[in-house]
CSV table of N, CA and C in Angstrom, one decimal:
chain,number,residue,atom,x,y,z
A,1,UNK,N,-6.2,35.9,10.7
A,1,UNK,CA,-6.3,34.5,10.3
A,1,UNK,C,-5.5,33.8,11.4
A,2,UNK,N,-6.2,32.7,11.9
A,2,UNK,CA,-5.5,31.8,12.9
A,2,UNK,C,-5.1,30.5,12.1
A,3,UNK,N,-3.8,30.2,12.3
A,3,UNK,CA,-3.3,29.0,11.5
A,3,UNK,C,-2.9,27.9,12.5
A,4,UNK,N,-3.2,26.7,12.1
A,4,UNK,CA,-2.8,25.5,12.9
A,4,UNK,C,-2.0,24.6,12.0
A,5,UNK,N,-1.5,23.5,12.5
A,5,UNK,CA,-0.7,22.6,11.8
A,5,UNK,C,-1.5,21.4,11.4
A,6,UNK,N,-1.2,20.7,10.3
A,6,UNK,CA,-1.9,19.5,9.9
A,6,UNK,C,-1.0,18.5,9.3
A,7,UNK,N,-1.3,17.3,9.4
A,7,UNK,CA,-0.4,16.2,9.0
A,7,UNK,C,-1.1,15.3,8.0
A,8,UNK,N,-0.4,15.0,6.9
A,8,UNK,CA,-1.0,14.2,5.8
A,8,UNK,C,-0.9,12.7,6.2
A,9,UNK,N,-1.9,12.0,5.9
A,9,UNK,CA,-1.9,10.5,6.1
A,9,UNK,C,-2.4,9.8,4.8
A,10,UNK,N,-1.5,8.9,4.3
A,10,UNK,CA,-1.8,8.2,3.1
A,10,UNK,C,-2.3,6.8,3.4
A,11,UNK,N,-3.5,6.4,2.9
A,11,UNK,CA,-4.0,5.1,3.1
A,11,UNK,C,-3.6,4.4,1.8
A,12,UNK,N,-2.6,3.6,1.8
A,12,UNK,CA,-2.1,2.9,0.6
A,12,UNK,C,-3.0,1.9,0.1
A,13,UNK,N,-3.8,1.3,0.9
A,13,UNK,CA,-4.8,0.3,0.4
A,13,UNK,C,-5.9,0.9,-0.4
A,14,UNK,N,-6.4,2.1,0.0
A,14,UNK,CA,-7.5,2.8,-0.7
A,14,UNK,C,-7.0,3.8,-1.6
A,15,UNK,N,-5.7,4.2,-1.5
A,15,UNK,CA,-5.2,5.3,-2.4
A,15,UNK,C,-5.6,6.7,-2.0
A,16,UNK,N,-6.1,6.9,-0.8
A,16,UNK,CA,-6.6,8.2,-0.4
A,16,UNK,C,-5.6,8.9,0.6
A,17,UNK,N,-5.8,10.2,0.6
A,17,UNK,CA,-5.0,11.0,1.5
A,17,UNK,C,-5.9,11.8,2.4
A,18,UNK,N,-5.7,11.8,3.7
A,18,UNK,CA,-6.5,12.6,4.6
A,18,UNK,C,-5.5,13.6,5.3
A,19,UNK,N,-6.1,14.6,5.8
A,19,UNK,CA,-5.4,15.7,6.6
A,19,UNK,C,-5.8,15.6,8.0
A,20,UNK,N,-4.9,15.2,8.9
A,20,UNK,CA,-5.2,15.1,10.4
A,20,UNK,C,-4.8,16.4,11.0
A,21,UNK,N,-5.8,17.1,11.7
A,21,UNK,CA,-5.6,18.4,12.3
A,21,UNK,C,-5.7,18.2,13.8
A,22,UNK,N,-4.7,18.4,14.6
A,22,UNK,CA,-4.8,18.2,16.1
A,22,UNK,C,-5.8,19.3,16.7
A,23,UNK,N,-6.6,18.8,17.6
A,23,UNK,CA,-7.5,19.7,18.3
A,23,UNK,C,-7.3,19.5,19.8
A,24,UNK,N,-6.8,20.5,20.5
A,24,UNK,CA,-6.6,20.5,21.9
A,24,UNK,C,-7.9,20.3,22.7
A,25,UNK,N,-8.9,21.1,22.4
A,25,UNK,CA,-10.2,21.0,23.2
A,25,UNK,C,-10.7,19.5,23.1
A,26,UNK,N,-10.6,18.9,22.0
A,26,UNK,CA,-11.1,17.5,21.9
A,26,UNK,C,-10.1,16.4,22.3
A,27,UNK,N,-8.8,16.8,22.4
A,27,UNK,CA,-7.7,15.9,22.6
A,27,UNK,C,-7.6,14.8,21.6
A,28,UNK,N,-7.9,15.2,20.3
A,28,UNK,CA,-7.9,14.2,19.3
A,28,UNK,C,-7.7,15.0,17.9
A,29,UNK,N,-7.6,14.2,16.9
A,29,UNK,CA,-7.5,14.8,15.5
A,29,UNK,C,-8.8,14.9,14.9
A,30,UNK,N,-9.0,16.0,14.1
A,30,UNK,CA,-10.1,16.1,13.2
A,30,UNK,C,-9.6,15.8,11.8
A,31,UNK,N,-10.4,15.2,10.9
A,31,UNK,CA,-9.9,14.7,9.7
A,31,UNK,C,-10.6,15.5,8.5
A,32,UNK,N,-9.8,15.9,7.5
A,32,UNK,CA,-10.3,16.5,6.3
A,32,UNK,C,-9.8,15.7,5.1
A,33,UNK,N,-10.6,15.6,4.1
A,33,UNK,CA,-10.2,15.0,2.8
A,33,UNK,C,-9.0,15.7,2.2
A,34,UNK,N,-8.1,15.0,1.7
A,34,UNK,CA,-6.9,15.7,1.1
A,34,UNK,C,-6.5,15.1,-0.3
A,35,UNK,N,-7.5,14.5,-0.9
A,35,UNK,CA,-7.2,14.0,-2.3
A,35,UNK,C,-6.9,12.5,-2.3
A,36,UNK,N,-6.2,12.1,-3.4
A,36,UNK,CA,-5.8,10.8,-3.6
A,36,UNK,C,-4.3,10.7,-3.9
A,37,UNK,N,-3.7,9.6,-3.9
A,37,UNK,CA,-2.3,9.4,-4.2
A,37,UNK,C,-2.0,10.0,-5.6
A,38,UNK,N,-2.9,9.8,-6.5
A,38,UNK,CA,-2.7,10.3,-7.9
A,38,UNK,C,-2.9,11.8,-8.0
A,39,UNK,N,-3.8,12.3,-7.2
A,39,UNK,CA,-4.2,13.7,-7.2
A,39,UNK,C,-4.3,14.3,-5.8
A,40,UNK,N,-3.1,14.5,-5.2
A,40,UNK,CA,-3.2,15.1,-3.8
A,40,UNK,C,-3.6,16.6,-3.9
A,41,UNK,N,-4.4,17.0,-2.9
A,41,UNK,CA,-4.8,18.4,-2.8
A,41,UNK,C,-3.6,19.3,-2.2
A,42,UNK,N,-2.8,18.7,-1.4
A,42,UNK,CA,-1.8,19.5,-0.7
A,42,UNK,C,-0.4,18.8,-0.7
A,43,UNK,N,0.6,19.6,-0.5
A,43,UNK,CA,2.0,19.1,-0.3
A,43,UNK,C,2.5,19.7,1.0
A,44,UNK,N,3.5,19.0,1.6
A,44,UNK,CA,4.1,19.6,2.8
A,44,UNK,C,4.6,21.0,2.6
A,45,UNK,N,4.3,21.9,3.5
A,45,UNK,CA,4.6,23.3,3.4
A,45,UNK,C,3.5,24.2,2.9
A,46,UNK,N,2.5,23.6,2.3
A,46,UNK,CA,1.4,24.3,1.8
A,46,UNK,C,0.6,25.0,2.9
A,47,UNK,N,-0.1,26.1,2.6
A,47,UNK,CA,-1.0,26.7,3.5
A,47,UNK,C,-2.4,26.6,2.9
A,48,UNK,N,-3.3,26.0,3.7
A,48,UNK,CA,-4.7,25.8,3.1
A,48,UNK,C,-5.6,26.8,3.7
A,49,UNK,N,-6.8,26.9,3.1
A,49,UNK,CA,-7.8,27.8,3.6
A,49,UNK,C,-8.9,27.1,4.3
A,50,UNK,N,-8.6,25.9,4.9
A,50,UNK,CA,-9.7,25.1,5.5
A,50,UNK,C,-10.0,25.7,6.9
A,51,UNK,N,-11.3,25.8,7.2
A,51,UNK,CA,-11.8,26.3,8.4
A,51,UNK,C,-12.1,25.2,9.4
A,52,UNK,N,-12.0,25.6,10.7
A,52,UNK,CA,-12.4,24.6,11.8
A,52,UNK,C,-13.8,24.3,11.7
A,53,UNK,N,-14.2,23.0,12.0
A,53,UNK,CA,-15.6,22.6,12.1
A,53,UNK,C,-15.8,22.0,13.5
A,54,UNK,N,-14.9,22.3,14.5
A,54,UNK,CA,-15.0,21.8,15.8
A,54,UNK,C,-16.0,22.6,16.7
A,55,UNK,N,-16.9,21.9,17.3
A,55,UNK,CA,-17.9,22.5,18.2
A,55,UNK,C,-17.3,22.7,19.6
A,56,UNK,N,-16.1,22.3,19.9
A,56,UNK,CA,-15.5,22.5,21.2
A,56,UNK,C,-14.6,23.7,21.4
A,57,UNK,N,-14.6,24.5,20.3
A,57,UNK,CA,-13.8,25.8,20.5
A,57,UNK,C,-12.5,25.9,19.8
A,58,UNK,N,-12.1,24.8,19.0
A,58,UNK,CA,-10.8,24.9,18.3
A,58,UNK,C,-11.1,25.8,17.0
A,59,UNK,N,-10.6,27.0,17.0
A,59,UNK,CA,-10.9,27.9,15.9
A,59,UNK,C,-9.7,28.2,15.1
A,60,UNK,N,-9.7,27.8,13.8
A,60,UNK,CA,-8.6,28.1,12.9
A,60,UNK,C,-9.3,28.4,11.5
A,61,UNK,N,-8.6,29.2,10.7
A,61,UNK,CA,-9.0,29.5,9.4
A,61,UNK,C,-8.0,29.1,8.3
A,62,UNK,N,-6.9,28.5,8.7
A,62,UNK,CA,-5.9,28.0,7.8
A,62,UNK,C,-5.1,26.9,8.5
A,63,UNK,N,-4.6,26.0,7.6
A,63,UNK,CA,-3.8,24.9,8.1
A,63,UNK,C,-2.4,24.9,7.3
A,64,UNK,N,-1.3,24.8,8.0
A,64,UNK,CA,0.0,24.7,7.4
A,64,UNK,C,0.3,23.2,7.4
A,65,UNK,N,0.6,22.6,6.2
A,65,UNK,CA,0.8,21.2,6.1
A,65,UNK,C,2.3,20.9,6.6
A,66,UNK,N,2.4,20.0,7.6
A,66,UNK,CA,3.7,19.7,8.2
A,66,UNK,C,4.5,18.8,7.2
A,67,UNK,N,5.8,19.0,7.2
A,67,UNK,CA,6.6,18.0,6.5
A,67,UNK,C,6.6,16.6,7.1
A,68,UNK,N,6.3,16.6,8.4
A,68,UNK,CA,6.2,15.3,9.1
A,68,UNK,C,4.8,14.6,8.7
A,69,UNK,N,4.8,13.4,8.3
A,69,UNK,CA,3.5,12.7,8.1
A,69,UNK,C,2.8,12.4,9.4
A,70,UNK,N,1.5,12.2,9.4
A,70,UNK,CA,0.7,11.7,10.5
A,70,UNK,C,1.2,10.3,10.8
A,71,UNK,N,1.3,9.9,12.1
A,71,UNK,CA,1.7,8.6,12.6
A,71,UNK,C,0.6,8.0,13.4
A,72,UNK,N,0.2,6.8,13.1
A,72,UNK,CA,-0.9,6.1,13.9
A,72,UNK,C,-0.6,6.0,15.3
A,73,UNK,N,0.7,5.9,15.7
A,73,UNK,CA,1.0,5.8,17.2
A,73,UNK,C,0.7,7.1,17.9
A,74,UNK,N,0.3,8.2,17.3
A,74,UNK,CA,0.0,9.4,17.9
A,74,UNK,C,-1.4,9.4,18.6
A,75,UNK,N,-2.2,8.4,18.4
A,75,UNK,CA,-3.5,8.3,19.1
A,75,UNK,C,-3.6,7.0,19.8
A,76,UNK,N,-4.4,7.0,20.9
A,76,UNK,CA,-4.6,5.8,21.7
A,76,UNK,C,-5.6,4.9,20.9
A,77,UNK,N,-5.4,3.5,21.0
A,77,UNK,CA,-6.2,2.6,20.3
A,77,UNK,C,-7.7,2.6,20.8
A,78,UNK,N,-7.9,2.9,22.1
A,78,UNK,CA,-9.2,2.7,22.7
A,78,UNK,C,-10.1,3.9,22.2
A,79,UNK,N,-9.7,5.1,22.4
A,79,UNK,CA,-10.6,6.2,22.2
A,79,UNK,C,-10.2,7.2,21.1
A,80,UNK,N,-9.0,6.9,20.5
A,80,UNK,CA,-8.5,7.8,19.5
A,80,UNK,C,-8.0,9.2,20.0
A,81,UNK,N,-7.7,9.2,21.3
A,81,UNK,CA,-7.2,10.5,21.8
A,81,UNK,C,-5.7,10.6,21.6
A,82,UNK,N,-5.1,11.8,21.9
A,82,UNK,CA,-3.7,12.0,21.7
A,82,UNK,C,-3.0,11.1,22.7
A,83,UNK,N,-1.9,10.4,22.1
A,83,UNK,CA,-1.1,9.5,22.9
A,83,UNK,C,0.1,10.3,23.5
A,84,UNK,N,0.8,9.6,24.4
A,84,UNK,CA,2.1,10.1,24.9
A,84,UNK,C,3.1,10.4,23.8
A,85,UNK,N,3.1,9.5,22.8
A,85,UNK,CA,4.0,9.7,21.6
A,85,UNK,C,3.7,11.0,20.9
A,86,UNK,N,2.5,11.4,20.8
A,86,UNK,CA,2.1,12.7,20.1
A,86,UNK,C,2.6,13.8,21.0
A,87,UNK,N,2.3,13.7,22.3
A,87,UNK,CA,2.7,14.8,23.2
A,87,UNK,C,4.2,15.0,23.2
A,88,UNK,N,5.0,13.9,23.1
A,88,UNK,CA,6.4,14.0,23.0
A,88,UNK,C,6.8,14.7,21.7
A,89,UNK,N,6.1,14.4,20.6
A,89,UNK,CA,6.4,15.0,19.3
A,89,UNK,C,6.2,16.5,19.4
A,90,UNK,N,5.1,16.9,20.0
A,90,UNK,CA,4.7,18.3,20.1
A,90,UNK,C,5.7,19.1,21.0
A,91,UNK,N,6.2,18.4,22.0
A,91,UNK,CA,7.1,19.1,22.9
A,91,UNK,C,8.5,19.3,22.4
A,92,UNK,N,8.9,18.6,21.3
A,92,UNK,CA,10.3,18.8,20.8
A,92,UNK,C,10.4,20.0,20.0
């Protein structure tokens, strides 16, 4: 089993939660549904059995939910690619 990290993102206006999974081959996040504020699918520290759906070679069969939430500043506004802020976060 190959495990990667994922970050929960809550959309307070819609009441939805998504799971952002970083993908190095794409240099961007892939998104998975993660429930609603009332009924979340996951909590920080959970291990999911979600499989990769990336066609560029990012291969994982499980995701560990990070205690850190997803932050919008982790992507560039133009193309949605990893930003310098995300690279700094990963390096720490």
